[in-house]
Coordinates of C-alpha atoms and ligand atoms in Angstrom, one line a residue:
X11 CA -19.5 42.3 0.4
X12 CA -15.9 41.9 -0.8
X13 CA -14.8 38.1 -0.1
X14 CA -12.0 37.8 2.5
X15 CA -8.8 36.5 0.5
X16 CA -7.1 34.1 2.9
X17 CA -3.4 33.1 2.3
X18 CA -4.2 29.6 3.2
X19 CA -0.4 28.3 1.8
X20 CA 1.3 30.8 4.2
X21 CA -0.9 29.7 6.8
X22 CA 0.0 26.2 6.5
X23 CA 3.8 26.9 6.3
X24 CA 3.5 28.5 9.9
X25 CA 1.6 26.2 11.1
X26 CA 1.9 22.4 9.8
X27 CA 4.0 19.4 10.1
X28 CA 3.7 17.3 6.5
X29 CA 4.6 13.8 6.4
X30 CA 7.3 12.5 4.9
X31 CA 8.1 15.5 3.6
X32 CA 11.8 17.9 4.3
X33 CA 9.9 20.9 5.8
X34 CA 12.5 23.4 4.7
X35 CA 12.5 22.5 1.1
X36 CA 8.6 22.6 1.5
X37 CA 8.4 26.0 3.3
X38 CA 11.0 27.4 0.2
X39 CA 8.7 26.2 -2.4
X40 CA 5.5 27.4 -3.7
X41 CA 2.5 25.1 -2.9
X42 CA -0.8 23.7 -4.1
X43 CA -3.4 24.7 -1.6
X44 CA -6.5 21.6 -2.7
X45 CA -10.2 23.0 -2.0
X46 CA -12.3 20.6 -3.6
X47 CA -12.6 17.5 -5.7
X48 CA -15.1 15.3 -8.4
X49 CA -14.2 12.5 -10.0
X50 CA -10.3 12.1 -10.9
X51 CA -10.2 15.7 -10.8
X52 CA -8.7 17.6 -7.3
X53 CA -9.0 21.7 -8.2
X54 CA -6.4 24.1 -5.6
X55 CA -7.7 27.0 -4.0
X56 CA -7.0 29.3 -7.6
X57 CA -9.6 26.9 -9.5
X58 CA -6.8 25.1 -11.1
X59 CA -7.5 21.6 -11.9
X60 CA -5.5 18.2 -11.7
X61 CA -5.6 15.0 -12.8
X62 CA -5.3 12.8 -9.3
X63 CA -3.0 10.3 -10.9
X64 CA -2.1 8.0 -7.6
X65 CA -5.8 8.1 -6.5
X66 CA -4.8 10.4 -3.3
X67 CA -2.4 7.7 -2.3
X68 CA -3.9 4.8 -3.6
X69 CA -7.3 5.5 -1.2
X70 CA -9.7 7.1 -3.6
X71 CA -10.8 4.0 -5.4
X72 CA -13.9 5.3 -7.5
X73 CA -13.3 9.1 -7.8
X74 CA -13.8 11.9 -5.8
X75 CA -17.0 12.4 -3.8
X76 CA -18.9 9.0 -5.5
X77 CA -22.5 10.3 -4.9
X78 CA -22.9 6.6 -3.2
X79 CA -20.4 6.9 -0.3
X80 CA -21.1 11.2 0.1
X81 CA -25.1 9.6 0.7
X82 CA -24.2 6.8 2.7
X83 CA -21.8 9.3 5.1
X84 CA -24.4 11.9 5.2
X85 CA -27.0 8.8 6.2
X86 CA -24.6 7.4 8.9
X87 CA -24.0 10.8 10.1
X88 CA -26.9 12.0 11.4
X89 CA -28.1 8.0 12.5
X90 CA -25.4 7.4 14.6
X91 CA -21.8 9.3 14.5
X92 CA -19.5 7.0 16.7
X93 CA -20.1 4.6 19.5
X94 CA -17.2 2.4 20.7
X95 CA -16.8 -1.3 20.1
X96 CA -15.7 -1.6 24.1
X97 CA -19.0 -3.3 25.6
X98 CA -21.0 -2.2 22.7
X99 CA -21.7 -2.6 18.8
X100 CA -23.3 -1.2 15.5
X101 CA -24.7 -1.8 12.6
X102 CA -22.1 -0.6 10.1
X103 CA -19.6 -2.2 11.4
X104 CA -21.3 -5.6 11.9
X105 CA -22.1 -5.4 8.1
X106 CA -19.1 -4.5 7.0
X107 CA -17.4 -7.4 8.6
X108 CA -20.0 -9.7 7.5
X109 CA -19.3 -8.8 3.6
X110 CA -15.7 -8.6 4.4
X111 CA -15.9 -12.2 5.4
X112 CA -17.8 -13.4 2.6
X113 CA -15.2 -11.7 -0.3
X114 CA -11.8 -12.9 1.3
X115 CA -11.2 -16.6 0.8
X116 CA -13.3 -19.0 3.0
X117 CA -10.9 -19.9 6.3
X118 CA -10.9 -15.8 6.7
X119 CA -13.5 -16.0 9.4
X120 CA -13.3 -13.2 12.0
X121 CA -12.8 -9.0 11.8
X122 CA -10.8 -6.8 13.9
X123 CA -11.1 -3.2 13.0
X124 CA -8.7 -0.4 13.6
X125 CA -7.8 2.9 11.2
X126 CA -4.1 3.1 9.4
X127 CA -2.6 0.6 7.9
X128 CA -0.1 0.5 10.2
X129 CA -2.3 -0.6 12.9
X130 CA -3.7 -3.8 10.7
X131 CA 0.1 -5.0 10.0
X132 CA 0.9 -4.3 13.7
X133 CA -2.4 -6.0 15.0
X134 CA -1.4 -9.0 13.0
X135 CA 1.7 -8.9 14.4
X136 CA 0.6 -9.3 18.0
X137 CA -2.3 -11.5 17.1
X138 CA 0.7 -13.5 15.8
X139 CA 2.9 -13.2 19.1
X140 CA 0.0 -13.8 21.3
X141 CA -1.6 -16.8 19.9
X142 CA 1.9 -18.9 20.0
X143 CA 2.3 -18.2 23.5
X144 CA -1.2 -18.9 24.2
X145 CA -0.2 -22.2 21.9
X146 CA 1.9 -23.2 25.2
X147 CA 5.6 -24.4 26.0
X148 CA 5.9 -25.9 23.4
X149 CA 6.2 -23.2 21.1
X150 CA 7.4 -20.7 24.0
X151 CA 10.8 -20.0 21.5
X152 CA 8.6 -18.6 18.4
X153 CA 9.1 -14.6 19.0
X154 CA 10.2 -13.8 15.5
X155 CA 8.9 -12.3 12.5
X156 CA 10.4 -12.5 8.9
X157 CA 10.0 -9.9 6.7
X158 CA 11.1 -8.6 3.2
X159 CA 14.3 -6.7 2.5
X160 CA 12.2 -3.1 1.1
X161 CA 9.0 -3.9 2.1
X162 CA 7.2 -1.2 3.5
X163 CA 4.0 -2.3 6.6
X164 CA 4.1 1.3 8.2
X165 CA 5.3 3.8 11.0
X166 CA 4.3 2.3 14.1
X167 CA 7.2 0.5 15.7
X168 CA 6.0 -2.5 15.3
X169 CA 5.4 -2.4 11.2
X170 CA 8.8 -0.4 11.1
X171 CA 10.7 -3.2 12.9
X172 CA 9.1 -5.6 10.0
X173 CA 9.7 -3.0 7.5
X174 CA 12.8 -2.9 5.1
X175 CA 13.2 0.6 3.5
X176 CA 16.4 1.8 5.6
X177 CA 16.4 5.6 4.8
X178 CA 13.1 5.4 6.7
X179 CA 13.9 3.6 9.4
X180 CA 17.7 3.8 10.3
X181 CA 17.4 6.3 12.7
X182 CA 14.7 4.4 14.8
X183 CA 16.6 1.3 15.0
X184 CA 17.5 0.9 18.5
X185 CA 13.6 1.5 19.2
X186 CA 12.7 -1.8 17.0
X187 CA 12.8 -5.5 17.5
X188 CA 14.6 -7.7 15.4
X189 CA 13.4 -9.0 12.6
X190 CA 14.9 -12.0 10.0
X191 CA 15.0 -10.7 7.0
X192 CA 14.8 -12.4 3.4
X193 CA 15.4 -10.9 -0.2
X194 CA 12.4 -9.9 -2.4
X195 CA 12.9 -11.1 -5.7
X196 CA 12.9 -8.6 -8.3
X197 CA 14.3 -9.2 -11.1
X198 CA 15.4 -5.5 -12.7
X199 CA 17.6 -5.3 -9.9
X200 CA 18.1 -9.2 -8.6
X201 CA 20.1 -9.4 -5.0
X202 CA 21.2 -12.3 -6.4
X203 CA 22.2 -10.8 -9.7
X204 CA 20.6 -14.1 -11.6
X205 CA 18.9 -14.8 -14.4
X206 CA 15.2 -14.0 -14.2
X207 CA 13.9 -17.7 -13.9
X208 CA 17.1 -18.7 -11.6
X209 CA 16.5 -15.7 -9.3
X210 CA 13.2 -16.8 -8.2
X211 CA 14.0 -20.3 -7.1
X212 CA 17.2 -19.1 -5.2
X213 CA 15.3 -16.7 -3.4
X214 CA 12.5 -19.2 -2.6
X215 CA 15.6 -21.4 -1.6
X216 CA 16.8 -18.6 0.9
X217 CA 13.6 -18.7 2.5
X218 CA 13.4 -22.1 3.0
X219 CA 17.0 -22.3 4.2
X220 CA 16.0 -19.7 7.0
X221 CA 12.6 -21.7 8.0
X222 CA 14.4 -25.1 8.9
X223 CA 17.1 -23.2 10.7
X224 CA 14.6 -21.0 12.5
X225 CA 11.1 -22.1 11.9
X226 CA 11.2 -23.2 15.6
X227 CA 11.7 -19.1 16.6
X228 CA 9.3 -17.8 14.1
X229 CA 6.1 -17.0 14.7
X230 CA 5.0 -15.2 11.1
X231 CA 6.2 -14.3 7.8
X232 CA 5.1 -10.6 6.8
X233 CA 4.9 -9.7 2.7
X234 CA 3.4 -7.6 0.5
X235 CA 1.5 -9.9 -2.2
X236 CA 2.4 -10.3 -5.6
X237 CA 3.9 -6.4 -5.5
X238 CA 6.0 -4.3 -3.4
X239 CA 4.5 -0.9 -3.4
X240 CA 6.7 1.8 -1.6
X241 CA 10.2 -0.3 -2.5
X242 CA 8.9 1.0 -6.3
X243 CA 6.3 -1.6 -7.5
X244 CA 8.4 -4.4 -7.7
X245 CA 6.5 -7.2 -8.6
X246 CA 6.9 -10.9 -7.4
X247 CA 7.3 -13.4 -10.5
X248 CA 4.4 -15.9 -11.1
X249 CA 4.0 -19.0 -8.5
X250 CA 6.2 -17.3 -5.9
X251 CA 3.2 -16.0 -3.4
X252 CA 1.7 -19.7 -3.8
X253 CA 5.0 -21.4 -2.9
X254 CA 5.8 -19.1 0.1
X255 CA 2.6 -19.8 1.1
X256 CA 3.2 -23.9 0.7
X257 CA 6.5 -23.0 2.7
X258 CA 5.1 -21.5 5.5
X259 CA 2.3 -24.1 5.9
X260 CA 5.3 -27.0 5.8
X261 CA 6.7 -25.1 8.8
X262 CA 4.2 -24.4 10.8
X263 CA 4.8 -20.2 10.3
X264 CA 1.6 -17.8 10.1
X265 CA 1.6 -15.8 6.5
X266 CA 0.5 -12.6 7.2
X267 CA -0.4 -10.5 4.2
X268 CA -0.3 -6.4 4.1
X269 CA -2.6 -5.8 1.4
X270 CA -2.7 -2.2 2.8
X271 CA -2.0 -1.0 -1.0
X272 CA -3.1 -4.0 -2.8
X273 CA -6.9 -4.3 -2.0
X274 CA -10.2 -3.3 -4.1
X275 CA -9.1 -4.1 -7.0
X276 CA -5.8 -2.2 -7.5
X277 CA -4.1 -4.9 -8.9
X278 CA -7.1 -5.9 -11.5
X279 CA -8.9 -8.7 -9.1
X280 CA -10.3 -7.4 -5.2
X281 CA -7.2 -8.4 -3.4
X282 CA -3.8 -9.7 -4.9
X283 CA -4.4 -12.7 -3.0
X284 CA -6.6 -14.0 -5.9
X285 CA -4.4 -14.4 -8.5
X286 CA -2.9 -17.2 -6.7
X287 CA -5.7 -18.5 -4.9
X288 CA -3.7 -17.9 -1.3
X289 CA -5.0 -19.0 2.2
X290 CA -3.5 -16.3 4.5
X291 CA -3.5 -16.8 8.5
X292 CA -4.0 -12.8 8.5
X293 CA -4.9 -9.9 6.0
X294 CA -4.4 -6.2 6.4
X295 CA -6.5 -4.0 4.4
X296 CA -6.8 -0.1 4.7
X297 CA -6.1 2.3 2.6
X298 CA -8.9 1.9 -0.2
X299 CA -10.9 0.6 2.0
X300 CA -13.8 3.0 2.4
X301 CA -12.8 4.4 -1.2
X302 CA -10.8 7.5 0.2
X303 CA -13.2 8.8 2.5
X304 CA -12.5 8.3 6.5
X305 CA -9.6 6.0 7.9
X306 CA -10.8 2.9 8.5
X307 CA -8.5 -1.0 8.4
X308 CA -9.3 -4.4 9.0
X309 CA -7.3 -7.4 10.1
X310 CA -8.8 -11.0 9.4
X311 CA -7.6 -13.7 10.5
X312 CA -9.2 -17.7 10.7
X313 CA -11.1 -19.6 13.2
X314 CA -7.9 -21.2 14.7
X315 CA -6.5 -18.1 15.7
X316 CA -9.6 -16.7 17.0
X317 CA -10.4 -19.6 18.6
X318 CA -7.3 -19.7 20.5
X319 CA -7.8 -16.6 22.7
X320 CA -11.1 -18.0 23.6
X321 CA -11.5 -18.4 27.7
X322 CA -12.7 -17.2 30.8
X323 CA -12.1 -14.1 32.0
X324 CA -9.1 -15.0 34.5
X325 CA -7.7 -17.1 32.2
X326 CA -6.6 -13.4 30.6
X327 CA -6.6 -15.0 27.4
X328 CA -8.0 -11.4 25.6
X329 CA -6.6 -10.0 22.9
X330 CA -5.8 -6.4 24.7
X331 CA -5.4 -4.4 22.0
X332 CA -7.9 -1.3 20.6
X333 CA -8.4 2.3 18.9
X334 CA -10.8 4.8 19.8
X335 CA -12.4 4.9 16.8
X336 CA -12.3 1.0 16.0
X337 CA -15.3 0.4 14.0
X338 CA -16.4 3.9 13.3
X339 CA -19.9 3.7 12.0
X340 CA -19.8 6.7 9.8
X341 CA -16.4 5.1 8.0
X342 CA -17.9 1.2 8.2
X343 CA -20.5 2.9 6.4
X344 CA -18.2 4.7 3.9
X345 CA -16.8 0.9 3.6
X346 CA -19.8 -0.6 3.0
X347 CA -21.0 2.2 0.0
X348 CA -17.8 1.4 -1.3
X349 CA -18.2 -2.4 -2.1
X350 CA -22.0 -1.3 -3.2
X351 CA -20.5 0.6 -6.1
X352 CA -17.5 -2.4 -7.5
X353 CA -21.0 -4.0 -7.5
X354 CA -23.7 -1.9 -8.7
X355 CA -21.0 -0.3 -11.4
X356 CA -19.2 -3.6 -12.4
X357 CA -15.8 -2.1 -11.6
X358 CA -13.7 -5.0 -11.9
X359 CA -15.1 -6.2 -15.2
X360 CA -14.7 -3.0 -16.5
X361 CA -11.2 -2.0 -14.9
X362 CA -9.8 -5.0 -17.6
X363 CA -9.9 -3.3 -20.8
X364 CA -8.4 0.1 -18.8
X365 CA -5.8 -2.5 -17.9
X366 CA -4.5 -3.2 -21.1
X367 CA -4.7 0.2 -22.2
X368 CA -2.7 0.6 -20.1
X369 CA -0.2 -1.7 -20.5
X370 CA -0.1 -0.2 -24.4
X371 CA 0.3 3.0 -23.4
X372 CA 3.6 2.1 -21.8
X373 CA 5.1 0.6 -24.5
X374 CA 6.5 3.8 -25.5
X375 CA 8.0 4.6 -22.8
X376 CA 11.1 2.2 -24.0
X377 CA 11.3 4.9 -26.0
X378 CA 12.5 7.1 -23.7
X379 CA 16.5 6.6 -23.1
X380 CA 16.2 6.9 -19.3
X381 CA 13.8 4.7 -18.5
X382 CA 15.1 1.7 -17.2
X383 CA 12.1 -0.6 -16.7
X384 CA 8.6 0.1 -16.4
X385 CA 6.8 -2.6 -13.9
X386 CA 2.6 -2.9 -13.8
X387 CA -0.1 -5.3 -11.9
X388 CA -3.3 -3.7 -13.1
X389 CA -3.2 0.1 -12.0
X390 CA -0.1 -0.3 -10.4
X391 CA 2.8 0.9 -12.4
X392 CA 6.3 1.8 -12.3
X393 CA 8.6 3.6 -14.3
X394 CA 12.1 3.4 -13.1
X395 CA 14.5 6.6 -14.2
X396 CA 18.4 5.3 -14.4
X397 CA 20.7 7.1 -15.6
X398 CA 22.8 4.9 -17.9
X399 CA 20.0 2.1 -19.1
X400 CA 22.6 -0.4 -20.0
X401 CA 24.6 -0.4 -17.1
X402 CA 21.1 0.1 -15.0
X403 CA 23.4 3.1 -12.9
X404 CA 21.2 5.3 -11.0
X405 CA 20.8 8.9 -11.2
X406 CA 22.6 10.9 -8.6
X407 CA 20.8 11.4 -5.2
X408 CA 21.0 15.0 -5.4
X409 CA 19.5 15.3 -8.8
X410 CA 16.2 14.0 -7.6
X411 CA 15.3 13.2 -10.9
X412 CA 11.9 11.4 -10.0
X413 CA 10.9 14.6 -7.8
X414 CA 11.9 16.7 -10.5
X415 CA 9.4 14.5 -13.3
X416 CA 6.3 14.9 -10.7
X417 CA 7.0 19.1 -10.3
X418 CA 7.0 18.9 -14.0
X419 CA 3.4 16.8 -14.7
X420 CA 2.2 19.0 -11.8
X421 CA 2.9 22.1 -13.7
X422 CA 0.9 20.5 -16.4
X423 CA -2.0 19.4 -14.5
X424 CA -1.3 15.7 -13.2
X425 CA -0.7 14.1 -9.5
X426 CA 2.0 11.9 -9.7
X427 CA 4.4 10.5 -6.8
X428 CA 8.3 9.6 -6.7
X429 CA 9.4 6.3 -4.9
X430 CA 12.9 7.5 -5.6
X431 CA 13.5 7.8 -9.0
X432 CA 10.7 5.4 -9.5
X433 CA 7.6 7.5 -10.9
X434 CA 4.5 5.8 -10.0
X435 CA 0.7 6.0 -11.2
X436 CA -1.5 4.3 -9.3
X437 CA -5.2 6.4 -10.8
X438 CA -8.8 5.6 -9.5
X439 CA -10.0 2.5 -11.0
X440 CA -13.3 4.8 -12.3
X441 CA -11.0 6.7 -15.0
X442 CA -12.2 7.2 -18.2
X443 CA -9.8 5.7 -21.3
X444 CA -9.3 9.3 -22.5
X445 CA -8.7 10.5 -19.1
X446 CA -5.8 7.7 -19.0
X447 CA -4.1 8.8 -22.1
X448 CA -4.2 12.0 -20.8
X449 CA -2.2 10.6 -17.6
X450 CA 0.3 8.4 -19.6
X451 CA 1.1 11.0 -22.0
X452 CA 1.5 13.6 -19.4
X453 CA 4.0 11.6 -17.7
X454 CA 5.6 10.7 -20.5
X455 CA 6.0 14.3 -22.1
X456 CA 7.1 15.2 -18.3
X457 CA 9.7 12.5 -18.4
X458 CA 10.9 14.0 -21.3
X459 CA 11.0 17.4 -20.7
X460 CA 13.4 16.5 -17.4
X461 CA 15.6 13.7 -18.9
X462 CA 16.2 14.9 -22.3
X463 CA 18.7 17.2 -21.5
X464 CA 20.6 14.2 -19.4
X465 CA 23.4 12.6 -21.9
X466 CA 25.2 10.4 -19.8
X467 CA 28.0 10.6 -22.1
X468 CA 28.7 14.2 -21.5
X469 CA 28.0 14.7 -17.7
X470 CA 29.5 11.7 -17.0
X471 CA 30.3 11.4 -13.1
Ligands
PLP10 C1 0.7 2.5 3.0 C2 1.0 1.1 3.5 C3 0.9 0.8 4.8 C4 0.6 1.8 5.9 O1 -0.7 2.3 5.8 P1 -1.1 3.6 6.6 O2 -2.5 3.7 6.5 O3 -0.3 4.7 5.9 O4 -0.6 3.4 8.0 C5 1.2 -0.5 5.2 N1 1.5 -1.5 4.2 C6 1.5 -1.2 2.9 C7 1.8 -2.2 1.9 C8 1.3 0.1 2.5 O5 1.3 0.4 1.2

């Protein structure tokens, strides 16, 4: 019998929504139709196969289909598919927690589940609220959150309003509550336009500045540790995260941590809170989670807090806040597989030397005239595209130079993503070396091929 040929990239152009994405420009454009996937490797509905350089947005930790988490689903699945957490519990999700527990620093105590990220920033969030009002009159004026200019906690409302990335959230602002916000430091592009060592203790100065004048109307501080993903991996400079979090215990004002994009071992340790040894009130964790298999997140938070919402009944001291799908079996399960292979396969030791590959690799990229700055923390990188280096002058909008670098490594077999005109590679921690030359050199030869052509002397504008 002749097999059926379904135009699957038509179908979805009539019929789907993307995120994120202009759907004109998409519906214009040819698109890659993905069927299946092993290892780093995704393959489109023509067999053609691509290097998954940004791990499917940073969720597919160990590859594609790790034989452990496919058995451990398949296990789950026909055990128990879903019960819900309201008057009830399971297995998977009570060991998930309890390991979850155990591998984030010791006051870390308790484990409320939900599925985006998103929902774990936003779940801190009220968490946050609730507990200072449950805290009594005395606290009744802490309502506010501070948050990072560029920092990036979501789409929900609640992480938007706590979010700093305007083209995404302009339009929403009257929905949003209002948040203080403080500078990030970064020094390619300092706010404060300092020297790199100056920067950081002005903008740890700032902070402090706005916690004496307001510490008394601030319930949490919201940041993304040690690295800002979607503002374009910019990375925090040494000491910083340990003396916000010294800040924020002088005043009295919960640190909540979104390590959403940070966690199982992206930046070269399990969460980024360990390279500074940091004490959070909350943590957020998602999207690696259950190695890029089902949504699943987790918000932890300490003894203190939980205890607080402890009461009777009437009191209505509960924390009224749940998903439908709060601790899925089938994805605590995925969750749980996932941990089981960083330790049957010794992941973290072995992501080091792929680390400083890494970090050689991109030497060369200097090379390249319109890279302005190339930014890493383990297998995080990126690679900023100006167009004038020495006056650091960006590329015009409408050239969309960084969308234009990812069409070209696509065309030669590599997933990358823009932030902007920021190219970032974020690959699953299981790649091979050779399969990480192959990604570096493929972005760099992409680079190339786009920018070459871009003398700033002669199309000045
Ligand atoms: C992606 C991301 C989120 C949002 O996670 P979703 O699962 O997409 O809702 C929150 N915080 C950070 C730091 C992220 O990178």
């Amino acid at each position: 019998m002749k097999k059926k040929i379904i135009d699957y990239e038509n179908l979805d152009k009539k019929y789907l929504w993307h995120p994120f994405t202009q759907m004109k420009a998409w519906i214009e454009c040819s698109q890659t139709v993905i069927e299946r996937a092993k290892g780093v490797y995704l393959y489109d509905t023509n067999g053609i196969k691509y290097l998954d350089g940004v791990s499917s947005l940073w969720a597919n930790i160990h590859g594609h289909s790790h034989p452990t988490i496919v058995n451990a689903v398949k296990r789950q699945l026909v055990k128990l598919d879903h019960s819900t957490m309201l008057g009830l519990t399971n297995v998977p999700a009570i060991l998930f927690a309890k390991k979850l527990v155990e591998l984030t620093p010791n006051n870390l105590t308790r484990v409320f589940y939900s599925d985006d990220g998103a929902t774990a920033v936003e779940i801190a969030l009220k968490m946050s609220f609730q507990y200072w009002r449950l805290k009594g009159k005395k606290y009744a004026k802490k309502k506010k959150f501070v948050s990072f200019s560029n920092s990036y906690h979501g789409d929900t409302l609640g992480s938007v309003s706590v979010g700093g990335v305007a083209m995404f959230h302009k339009v929403f602002k009257p929905l949003l509550f209002r948040t203080i916000k403080v500078s990030y430091p970064s020094c390619y592009r300092c706010p404060l336009k300092e020297e790199p060592h100056l920067c950081e203790i002005d903008q740890l100065k700032e902070i402090e500045a706005v916690f004496e004048t307001h510490h008394q109307e601030i319930c949490g501080l919201v940041v993304e540790p040690m690295i800002q993903g979607a503002a374009g991996m910019v990375l925090m400079p040494k000491g910083f995260l340990k003396n916000l979090e010294k800040l924020t215990k002088q005043f009295g004002i919960h640190l909540i941590l979104d390590e959403v994009a940070t966690a199982f071992g992206r930046t070269g340790k399990m969460f980024a809170l360990d390279h500074e040894k940091i004490k959070p009130d909350f943590l957020a964790l998602a999207k690696g989670i259950t190695g890029g298999t089902l949504p699943l997140a987790a918000t932890l938070t300490t003894t203190e807090i939980f205890r607080s919402f402890l009461g009777e009944y009437e009191d209505f001291k509960s924390f009224f806040h749940g998903h439908t799908y709060t601790g899925n079996p089938i994805a605590c399960s995925a969750a749980l597989a996932n941990l089981e292979i960083f330790q049957k396969e010794n992941t973290l030791y072995k992501l080091q030397g792929k680390i400083h590959l890494l970090k050689h690799l991109l030497k060369s990229f200097k090379n390249l005239s319109h890279v302005g700055d190339v930014r890493q923390l383990g297998f995080m990188v990126g690679i900023e595209l100006v167009f004038n280096r020495s006056s650091k002058k960006p590329f015009p909008v409408i050239q969309r130079i960084g969308h234009q670098v990812v069409l070209e490594a696509h065309r030669r077999g590599v997933i990358l993503r823009p932030l902007g005109d920021t190219i970032v590679l974020m690959p699953p921690l299981s790649i091979t070396s050779a399969q990480l030359r192959k990604l570096v050199k493929t972005t760099y030869d992409s680079i190339h091929a786009i920018t070459q052509e871009q003398k700033p002397q002669r199309n000045s504008i």
